PDB file of C-alpha atoms in Angstrom:
ATOM      1  CA  UNK S   1      -9.335  12.329  12.377  1.00 93.00           C
ATOM      2  CA  UNK S   2      -6.670  11.979   9.786  1.00 98.00           C
ATOM      3  CA  UNK S   3      -5.867  10.047   7.284  1.00 98.00           C
ATOM      4  CA  UNK S   4      -2.265   8.326   6.929  1.00 98.00           C
ATOM      5  CA  UNK S   5      -1.222   6.410   3.991  1.00 98.00           C
ATOM      6  CA  UNK S   6       2.447   5.106   3.774  1.00 98.00           C
ATOM      7  CA  UNK S   7       4.196   3.171   0.722  1.00 98.00           C
ATOM      8  CA  UNK S   8       6.070   0.395   1.789  1.00 98.00           C
ATOM      9  CA  UNK S   9       9.060  -0.313  -0.083  1.00 97.00           C
ATOM     10  CA  UNK S  10      12.062   1.804   0.082  1.00 96.00           C
ATOM     11  CA  UNK S  11      10.258   4.008   2.063  1.00 98.00           C
ATOM     12  CA  UNK S  12       8.885   2.314   6.030  1.00 98.00           C
ATOM     13  CA  UNK S  13      11.488  -0.734   4.725  1.00 98.00           C
ATOM     14  CA  UNK S  14      15.197  -0.466   4.179  1.00 96.00           C
ATOM     15  CA  UNK S  15      14.811  -1.330   0.565  1.00 95.00           C
ATOM     16  CA  UNK S  16      11.872  -3.630  -1.809  1.00 94.00           C
ATOM     17  CA  UNK S  17      10.417  -6.390  -0.694  1.00 96.00           C
ATOM     18  CA  UNK S  18       9.225  -7.392  -4.106  1.00 91.00           C
ATOM     19  CA  UNK S  19      12.565  -7.609  -5.267  1.00 90.00           C
ATOM     20  CA  UNK S  20      13.434  -9.090  -1.629  1.00 94.00           C
ATOM     21  CA  UNK S  21      10.794 -11.957  -2.482  1.00 94.00           C
ATOM     22  CA  UNK S  22      12.497 -12.518  -5.330  1.00 91.00           C
ATOM     23  CA  UNK S  23      16.924 -12.967  -4.086  1.00 92.00           C
ATOM     24  CA  UNK S  24      14.379 -15.295  -0.984  1.00 95.00           C
ATOM     25  CA  UNK S  25      13.500 -18.015  -3.764  1.00 94.00           C
ATOM     26  CA  UNK S  26      17.085 -17.454  -4.878  1.00 92.00           C
ATOM     27  CA  UNK S  27      18.874 -18.075  -2.295  1.00 94.00           C
ATOM     28  CA  UNK S  28      16.515 -20.939  -1.274  1.00 95.00           C
ATOM     29  CA  UNK S  29      16.840 -22.216  -4.367  1.00 94.00           C
ATOM     30  CA  UNK S  30      13.361 -22.776  -4.648  1.00 93.00           C
ATOM     31  CA  UNK S  31      13.720 -20.950  -8.370  1.00 92.00           C
ATOM     32  CA  UNK S  32      16.682 -21.148 -10.909  1.00 88.00           C
ATOM     33  CA  UNK S  33      18.993 -18.584  -9.691  1.00 86.00           C
ATOM     34  CA  UNK S  34      20.411 -17.363 -13.425  1.00 84.00           C
ATOM     35  CA  UNK S  35      17.445 -16.631 -14.741  1.00 87.00           C
ATOM     36  CA  UNK S  36      14.871 -15.369 -11.986  1.00 88.00           C
ATOM     37  CA  UNK S  37      17.893 -13.266 -10.705  1.00 87.00           C
ATOM     38  CA  UNK S  38      18.148 -11.424 -13.878  1.00 89.00           C
ATOM     39  CA  UNK S  39      14.765 -11.136 -14.574  1.00 90.00           C
ATOM     40  CA  UNK S  40      14.183 -10.004 -10.870  1.00 86.00           C
ATOM     41  CA  UNK S  41      16.789  -7.183 -11.775  1.00 90.00           C
ATOM     42  CA  UNK S  42      15.932  -6.353 -14.997  1.00 93.00           C
ATOM     43  CA  UNK S  43      11.926  -5.135 -13.722  1.00 90.00           C
ATOM     44  CA  UNK S  44      13.249  -3.566 -10.075  1.00 87.00           C
ATOM     45  CA  UNK S  45      15.224  -1.533 -12.195  1.00 93.00           C
ATOM     46  CA  UNK S  46      12.332  -0.137 -14.352  1.00 92.00           C
ATOM     47  CA  UNK S  47      10.686  -0.009 -11.483  1.00 86.00           C
ATOM     48  CA  UNK S  48      12.785   2.752 -10.427  1.00 86.00           C
ATOM     49  CA  UNK S  49      12.941   4.019 -13.739  1.00 90.00           C
ATOM     50  CA  UNK S  50       9.035   3.906 -13.810  1.00 87.00           C
ATOM     51  CA  UNK S  51       9.079   2.089 -16.745  1.00 90.00           C
ATOM     52  CA  UNK S  52       7.856  -0.800 -15.157  1.00 87.00           C
ATOM     53  CA  UNK S  53       4.995  -2.952 -16.717  1.00 92.00           C
ATOM     54  CA  UNK S  54       3.274  -4.009 -13.629  1.00 90.00           C
ATOM     55  CA  UNK S  55       1.534  -6.742 -15.141  1.00 91.00           C
ATOM     56  CA  UNK S  56       4.448  -8.093 -16.751  1.00 92.00           C
ATOM     57  CA  UNK S  57       6.005  -7.977 -13.425  1.00 92.00           C
ATOM     58  CA  UNK S  58       3.203  -9.436 -11.735  1.00 93.00           C
ATOM     59  CA  UNK S  59       2.650 -12.579 -14.091  1.00 93.00           C
ATOM     60  CA  UNK S  60       6.714 -13.041 -13.753  1.00 92.00           C
ATOM     61  CA  UNK S  61       6.517 -12.603  -9.789  1.00 93.00           C
ATOM     62  CA  UNK S  62       3.520 -14.990  -9.036  1.00 96.00           C
ATOM     63  CA  UNK S  63       4.336 -17.382 -11.169  1.00 94.00           C
ATOM     64  CA  UNK S  64       6.880 -18.971  -7.996  1.00 93.00           C
ATOM     65  CA  UNK S  65       2.969 -19.692  -5.944  1.00 96.00           C
ATOM     66  CA  UNK S  66       0.712 -20.759  -9.348  1.00 97.00           C
ATOM     67  CA  UNK S  67      -0.943 -24.035  -8.444  1.00 97.00           C
ATOM     68  CA  UNK S  68      -0.193 -23.832  -3.840  1.00 97.00           C
ATOM     69  CA  UNK S  69      -1.692 -22.891  -0.892  1.00 97.00           C
ATOM     70  CA  UNK S  70      -1.095 -20.861   1.434  1.00 95.00           C
ATOM     71  CA  UNK S  71      -0.554 -23.554   3.968  1.00 95.00           C
ATOM     72  CA  UNK S  72       1.986 -25.521   1.364  1.00 95.00           C
ATOM     73  CA  UNK S  73       3.784 -21.829   1.347  1.00 96.00           C
ATOM     74  CA  UNK S  74       3.951 -20.718   4.918  1.00 96.00           C
ATOM     75  CA  UNK S  75       6.913 -21.829   5.171  1.00 96.00           C
ATOM     76  CA  UNK S  76       8.244 -19.895   2.822  1.00 96.00           C
ATOM     77  CA  UNK S  77       6.584 -16.681   4.088  1.00 96.00           C
ATOM     78  CA  UNK S  78       7.991 -17.094   7.256  1.00 97.00           C
ATOM     79  CA  UNK S  79      11.584 -17.754   6.233  1.00 97.00           C
ATOM     80  CA  UNK S  80      11.541 -15.035   4.161  1.00 98.00           C
ATOM     81  CA  UNK S  81       9.798 -12.679   7.086  1.00 98.00           C
ATOM     82  CA  UNK S  82      12.890 -13.656   9.510  1.00 97.00           C
ATOM     83  CA  UNK S  83      15.563 -13.811   7.407  1.00 97.00           C
ATOM     84  CA  UNK S  84      14.945 -11.043   4.809  1.00 97.00           C
ATOM     85  CA  UNK S  85      11.782  -8.570   6.470  1.00 98.00           C
ATOM     86  CA  UNK S  86      12.452  -8.164   9.972  1.00 97.00           C
ATOM     87  CA  UNK S  87      16.143  -6.200   8.899  1.00 96.00           C
ATOM     88  CA  UNK S  88      15.102  -4.417   6.240  1.00 97.00           C
ATOM     89  CA  UNK S  89      11.935  -2.154   8.716  1.00 97.00           C
ATOM     90  CA  UNK S  90      13.690   1.026   9.440  1.00 96.00           C
ATOM     91  CA  UNK S  91      13.837   1.625  13.189  1.00 96.00           C
ATOM     92  CA  UNK S  92      12.709   5.205  12.634  1.00 97.00           C
ATOM     93  CA  UNK S  93       8.744   3.314  11.177  1.00 97.00           C
ATOM     94  CA  UNK S  94       7.366   2.365  14.867  1.00 97.00           C
ATOM     95  CA  UNK S  95       7.173   6.061  16.087  1.00 97.00           C
ATOM     96  CA  UNK S  96       6.316   7.046  12.885  1.00 98.00           C
ATOM     97  CA  UNK S  97       3.483   4.855  12.357  1.00 98.00           C
ATOM     98  CA  UNK S  98       2.744   5.417  16.495  1.00 98.00           C
ATOM     99  CA  UNK S  99       2.189   8.711  15.581  1.00 97.00           C
ATOM    100  CA  UNK S 100      -0.203   8.036  14.091  1.00 98.00           C
ATOM    101  CA  UNK S 101      -2.338   5.905  15.674  1.00 98.00           C
ATOM    102  CA  UNK S 102      -2.093   6.984  18.718  1.00 98.00           C
ATOM    103  CA  UNK S 103      -3.230  10.646  17.161  1.00 97.00           C
ATOM    104  CA  UNK S 104      -6.056   8.275  15.984  1.00 97.00           C
ATOM    105  CA  UNK S 105      -6.217   9.023  12.786  1.00 98.00           C
ATOM    106  CA  UNK S 106      -6.984   6.580   9.766  1.00 98.00           C
ATOM    107  CA  UNK S 107      -3.991   4.275   8.740  1.00 98.00           C
ATOM    108  CA  UNK S 108      -3.101   2.478   5.948  1.00 98.00           C
ATOM    109  CA  UNK S 109      -0.405   0.852   3.692  1.00 98.00           C
ATOM    110  CA  UNK S 110      -0.831   1.554   0.265  1.00 98.00           C
ATOM    111  CA  UNK S 111       1.850  -0.842  -1.783  1.00 98.00           C
ATOM    112  CA  UNK S 112       2.316  -1.489  -5.824  1.00 95.00           C
ATOM    113  CA  UNK S 113       3.644  -5.188  -4.087  1.00 96.00           C
ATOM    114  CA  UNK S 114       1.252  -8.189  -3.949  1.00 96.00           C
ATOM    115  CA  UNK S 115      -1.019  -8.534  -1.516  1.00 97.00           C
ATOM    116  CA  UNK S 116       0.621 -12.500  -0.822  1.00 97.00           C
ATOM    117  CA  UNK S 117       4.096 -10.864   0.101  1.00 97.00           C
ATOM    118  CA  UNK S 118       3.253  -7.664   1.966  1.00 98.00           C
ATOM    119  CA  UNK S 119      -0.124  -9.526   4.422  1.00 98.00           C
ATOM    120  CA  UNK S 120       2.259 -11.007   6.948  1.00 98.00           C
ATOM    121  CA  UNK S 121       4.798  -6.796   6.614  1.00 98.00           C
ATOM    122  CA  UNK S 122       1.845  -4.891   7.691  1.00 98.00           C
ATOM    123  CA  UNK S 123       0.687  -7.597   9.853  1.00 98.00           C
ATOM    124  CA  UNK S 124       4.163  -7.462  11.480  1.00 98.00           C
ATOM    125  CA  UNK S 125       3.971  -3.759  11.879  1.00 98.00           C
ATOM    126  CA  UNK S 126       0.453  -3.721  13.655  1.00 98.00           C
ATOM    127  CA  UNK S 127      -0.543  -2.311  10.426  1.00 98.00           C
ATOM    128  CA  UNK S 128      -4.604  -3.160   9.569  1.00 97.00           C
ATOM    129  CA  UNK S 129      -5.319  -2.115   6.153  1.00 98.00           C
ATOM    130  CA  UNK S 130      -3.011  -2.830   3.449  1.00 98.00           C
ATOM    131  CA  UNK S 131      -4.059  -1.241  -0.091  1.00 98.00           C
ATOM    132  CA  UNK S 132      -1.958  -4.067  -2.018  1.00 98.00           C
ATOM    133  CA  UNK S 133      -1.863  -5.752  -5.911  1.00 97.00           C
ATOM    134  CA  UNK S 134      -4.658  -8.975  -5.122  1.00 97.00           C
ATOM    135  CA  UNK S 135      -3.866 -12.140  -5.498  1.00 97.00           C
ATOM    136  CA  UNK S 136      -6.262 -14.244  -8.043  1.00 97.00           C
ATOM    137  CA  UNK S 137      -6.894 -17.752  -5.885  1.00 97.00           C
ATOM    138  CA  UNK S 138      -9.789 -20.724  -7.269  1.00 97.00           C
ATOM    139  CA  UNK S 139     -10.302 -23.796  -4.557  1.00 97.00           C
ATOM    140  CA  UNK S 140      -7.742 -22.739  -2.614  1.00 96.00           C
ATOM    141  CA  UNK S 141      -4.774 -22.859  -4.868  1.00 98.00           C
ATOM    142  CA  UNK S 142      -2.752 -19.253  -6.375  1.00 97.00           C
ATOM    143  CA  UNK S 143      -3.291 -19.365 -10.344  1.00 97.00           C
ATOM    144  CA  UNK S 144      -0.199 -16.853 -10.659  1.00 96.00           C
ATOM    145  CA  UNK S 145      -2.165 -14.762 -11.758  1.00 96.00           C
ATOM    146  CA  UNK S 146      -3.912 -10.860 -10.144  1.00 96.00           C
ATOM    147  CA  UNK S 147      -6.823  -9.536 -10.008  1.00 97.00           C
ATOM    148  CA  UNK S 148      -8.703  -6.376  -9.988  1.00 96.00           C
ATOM    149  CA  UNK S 149      -6.795  -2.812 -10.315  1.00 97.00           C
ATOM    150  CA  UNK S 150      -3.153  -2.895  -9.542  1.00 96.00           C
ATOM    151  CA  UNK S 151      -2.500   0.033  -6.976  1.00 97.00           C
ATOM    152  CA  UNK S 152       0.475   0.936  -8.736  1.00 96.00           C
ATOM    153  CA  UNK S 153       1.067   4.539  -9.795  1.00 95.00           C
ATOM    154  CA  UNK S 154      -2.825   5.774 -10.913  1.00 97.00           C
ATOM    155  CA  UNK S 155      -4.277   3.206  -9.731  1.00 97.00           C
ATOM    156  CA  UNK S 156      -3.086   3.697  -6.081  1.00 98.00           C
ATOM    157  CA  UNK S 157      -6.170   6.954  -6.482  1.00 98.00           C
ATOM    158  CA  UNK S 158      -8.463   3.850  -7.390  1.00 98.00           C
ATOM    159  CA  UNK S 159      -7.550   2.104  -4.945  1.00 98.00           C
ATOM    160  CA  UNK S 160      -7.246   4.504  -2.204  1.00 98.00           C
ATOM    161  CA  UNK S 161     -10.786   5.968  -3.136  1.00 98.00           C
ATOM    162  CA  UNK S 162     -12.360   2.827  -3.823  1.00 98.00           C
ATOM    163  CA  UNK S 163     -11.636   1.121  -0.287  1.00 98.00           C
ATOM    164  CA  UNK S 164     -12.392   4.528   1.314  1.00 98.00           C
ATOM    165  CA  UNK S 165     -15.879   4.358   0.088  1.00 98.00           C
ATOM    166  CA  UNK S 166     -15.892   1.073   1.431  1.00 96.00           C
ATOM    167  CA  UNK S 167     -15.209   3.026   4.751  1.00 93.00           C
ATOM    168  CA  UNK S 168     -18.115   5.018   4.508  1.00 96.00           C
ATOM    169  CA  UNK S 169     -15.802   7.986   3.873  1.00 97.00           C
ATOM    170  CA  UNK S 170     -14.199   9.880   0.791  1.00 97.00           C
ATOM    171  CA  UNK S 171     -10.630  11.550   1.455  1.00 97.00           C
ATOM    172  CA  UNK S 172     -12.059  15.136   1.814  1.00 96.00           C
ATOM    173  CA  UNK S 173     -13.954  13.715   4.890  1.00 97.00           C
ATOM    174  CA  UNK S 174     -10.834  14.464   6.714  1.00 98.00           C
ATOM    175  CA  UNK S 175      -8.551  16.799   8.508  1.00 97.00           C
ATOM    176  CA  UNK S 176      -5.102  16.041   6.855  1.00 98.00           C
ATOM    177  CA  UNK S 177      -4.749  13.550   4.648  1.00 98.00           C
ATOM    178  CA  UNK S 178      -1.334  12.336   4.228  1.00 98.00           C
ATOM    179  CA  UNK S 179       1.525  10.699   2.137  1.00 98.00           C
ATOM    180  CA  UNK S 180       4.672   8.823   3.051  1.00 98.00           C
ATOM    181  CA  UNK S 181       6.912   7.695  -0.580  1.00 98.00           C
ATOM    182  CA  UNK S 182      10.097   7.222  -1.736  1.00 97.00           C
ATOM    183  CA  UNK S 183       9.116   6.860  -5.666  1.00 95.00           C
ATOM    184  CA  UNK S 184       8.444   8.815  -8.441  1.00 95.00           C
ATOM    185  CA  UNK S 185       5.890   6.046  -9.166  1.00 95.00           C
ATOM    186  CA  UNK S 186       3.540   7.698  -6.301  1.00 97.00           C
ATOM    187  CA  UNK S 187       3.666  11.191  -7.732  1.00 98.00           C
ATOM    188  CA  UNK S 188      -0.268  10.686  -8.961  1.00 98.00           C
ATOM    189  CA  UNK S 189      -1.095  10.033  -5.075  1.00 98.00           C
ATOM    190  CA  UNK S 190       1.066  12.783  -3.823  1.00 98.00           C
ATOM    191  CA  UNK S 191      -0.190  15.132  -6.012  1.00 98.00           C
ATOM    192  CA  UNK S 192      -3.826  14.513  -3.687  1.00 98.00           C
ATOM    193  CA  UNK S 193      -3.279  13.946  -0.606  1.00 98.00           C
ATOM    194  CA  UNK S 194      -3.554  17.656   2.122  1.00 98.00           C
ATOM    195  CA  UNK S 195       0.122  16.857   3.059  1.00 98.00           C
ATOM    196  CA  UNK S 196       2.915  14.612   0.666  1.00 98.00           C
ATOM    197  CA  UNK S 197       5.993  13.925   2.461  1.00 98.00           C
ATOM    198  CA  UNK S 198       9.595  12.941   0.909  1.00 98.00           C
ATOM    199  CA  UNK S 199      10.665   9.894   2.220  1.00 98.00           C
ATOM    200  CA  UNK S 200      14.546   9.532   1.724  1.00 97.00           C
ATOM    201  CA  UNK S 201      13.231   9.985  -2.474  1.00 97.00           C
ATOM    202  CA  UNK S 202      14.594   8.821  -5.415  1.00 95.00           C
ATOM    203  CA  UNK S 203      16.170  11.944  -7.596  1.00 96.00           C
ATOM    204  CA  UNK S 204      12.728  12.610  -9.168  1.00 96.00           C
ATOM    205  CA  UNK S 205      10.986  12.485  -6.566  1.00 97.00           C
ATOM    206  CA  UNK S 206      13.584  14.948  -4.304  1.00 97.00           C
ATOM    207  CA  UNK S 207      13.423  17.135  -7.410  1.00 98.00           C
ATOM    208  CA  UNK S 208       9.396  17.552  -7.421  1.00 97.00           C
ATOM    209  CA  UNK S 209       9.043  18.156  -3.632  1.00 98.00           C
ATOM    210  CA  UNK S 210      11.956  20.072  -3.436  1.00 98.00           C
ATOM    211  CA  UNK S 211      10.072  22.268  -6.231  1.00 98.00           C
ATOM    212  CA  UNK S 212       6.936  22.034  -4.732  1.00 97.00           C
ATOM    213  CA  UNK S 213       8.019  22.889  -1.402  1.00 97.00           C
ATOM    214  CA  UNK S 214       6.846  20.024   0.415  1.00 98.00           C
ATOM    215  CA  UNK S 215       8.861  18.005   3.189  1.00 98.00           C
ATOM    216  CA  UNK S 216      11.241  15.753   3.119  1.00 98.00           C
ATOM    217  CA  UNK S 217      12.469  13.080   5.651  1.00 97.00           C
ATOM    218  CA  UNK S 218      14.843  10.412   6.470  1.00 97.00           C
ATOM    219  CA  UNK S 219      14.468   7.064   8.537  1.00 97.00           C
ATOM    220  CA  UNK S 220      17.735   5.544   7.522  1.00 92.00           C
ATOM    221  CA  UNK S 221      19.469   5.701  10.375  1.00 67.00           C
ATOM    222  CA  UNK S 222      22.730   6.441   8.737  1.00 49.00           C
ATOM    223  CA  UNK S 223      20.343   9.822   7.536  1.00 40.00           C
ATOM    224  CA  UNK S 224      19.096  10.429  11.317  1.00 36.00           C
ATOM    225  CA  UNK S 225      20.646  13.981  10.879  1.00 34.00           C
ATOM    226  CA  UNK S 226      17.561  14.615   8.316  1.00 36.00           C
ATOM    227  CA  UNK S 227      17.337  15.738   4.900  1.00 38.00           C
ATOM    228  CA  UNK S 228      16.871  19.346   3.683  1.00 37.00           C
ATOM    229  CA  UNK S 229      14.669  20.192   0.549  1.00 35.00           C
ATOM    230  CA  UNK S 230      16.430  23.931   0.420  1.00 34.00           C
ATOM    231  CA  UNK S 231      13.629  25.805   1.874  1.00 36.00           C
ATOM    232  CA  UNK S 232      13.997  24.147   5.930  1.00 31.00           C
ATOM    233  CA  UNK S 233      11.165  21.905   6.295  1.00 47.00           C
ATOM    234  CA  UNK S 234      13.214  18.801   7.291  1.00 47.00           C
ATOM    235  CA  UNK S 235      12.391  15.959   9.541  1.00 53.00           C
ATOM    236  CA  UNK S 236      14.629  13.811  11.495  1.00 45.00           C
ATOM    237  CA  UNK S 237      13.047  11.234  13.369  1.00 49.00           C
ATOM    238  CA  UNK S 238      15.842   9.382  15.047  1.00 34.00           C
ATOM    239  CA  UNK S 239      19.228   9.448  14.920  1.00 33.00           C
ATOM    240  CA  UNK S 240      20.438   6.825  16.664  1.00 28.00           C
ATOM    241  CA  UNK S 241      20.180   3.145  16.696  1.00 32.00           C
ATOM    242  CA  UNK S 242      19.122   2.032  19.889  1.00 35.00           C
ATOM    243  CA  UNK S 243      16.711   5.108  21.140  1.00 37.00           C
ATOM    244  CA  UNK S 244      13.804   3.203  23.339  1.00 32.00           C
ATOM    245  CA  UNK S 245      10.534   3.958  21.521  1.00 41.00           C
ATOM    246  CA  UNK S 246       9.001   6.484  24.273  1.00 43.00           C
ATOM    247  CA  UNK S 247      12.401   8.499  22.950  1.00 39.00           C
ATOM    248  CA  UNK S 248      11.988   8.310  19.242  1.00 41.00           C
ATOM    249  CA  UNK S 249       8.344   8.508  19.746  1.00 45.00           C
ATOM    250  CA  UNK S 250       8.831  12.232  21.916  1.00 45.00           C
ATOM    251  CA  UNK S 251      11.446  13.481  19.424  1.00 40.00           C
ATOM    252  CA  UNK S 252       9.512  12.267  16.060  1.00 46.00           C
ATOM    253  CA  UNK S 253       6.456  14.811  17.479  1.00 42.00           C
ATOM    254  CA  UNK S 254       9.057  17.493  18.323  1.00 36.00           C
ATOM    255  CA  UNK S 255      10.270  17.285  15.101  1.00 36.00           C
ATOM    256  CA  UNK S 256       7.325  17.060  12.787  1.00 43.00           C
ATOM    257  CA  UNK S 257       5.502  19.642  14.868  1.00 38.00           C
ATOM    258  CA  UNK S 258       8.763  21.822  14.402  1.00 33.00           C
ATOM    259  CA  UNK S 259       8.842  20.938  10.578  1.00 39.00           C
ATOM    260  CA  UNK S 260       5.185  21.817   9.918  1.00 40.00           C
ATOM    261  CA  UNK S 261       4.117  18.804   9.233  1.00 49.00           C
ATOM    262  CA  UNK S 262       1.719  17.648  12.331  1.00 47.00           C
TER     263      UNK S 262
END
């Protein structure tokens, strides 16, 4: 059995679900548009630059659900999934996930976005295991606070180890361990696994992947011919928008085998 870990935002999704949640709240008139959008955008720029204070951001974003129950928030999450997330899921994410699931790999999403936002996304993607920033509840109501170690930067390593321990496993127990990510913030976990894979990476991660000879791939339809790190290790899971699931699965297996990633 292999281990396959996936970042979520800008990896399996075309965009950032945490930032999209804020945009959804603004669009629905749930929060003050001018103030919330400005602060949301600032935090997103900090994340992209690798300077985000994760605790400050969690306090900001979780304040929107403080004092509410899941029942009170269900309509928000349903609307968010329908209006934002459905259009953000890459067509090529499905066969990539299916490849590992069909292989019998242990598959998990490991994200710095909070569990309130990401639980329905993981369910939609058919991934049973989710490692996300945990959200505190008391007496059935969200407190607006996070709990535990945030799954961000080095925290992803801590959370993955803790999760595997709960499964009675260690990362060294797996013949191969994969981690797919777009972000410089995930370099700690990418360096830990045996098979790090950069997916539509930011400039910092692209440079590091190129220097290390890591595979670089694209899940974006408009870049279907794949990315090349200069050493010929290219992956192209799909290059058309409307291929059937079986066709894209076959194509993904072939290209990954050719690229020595499988």
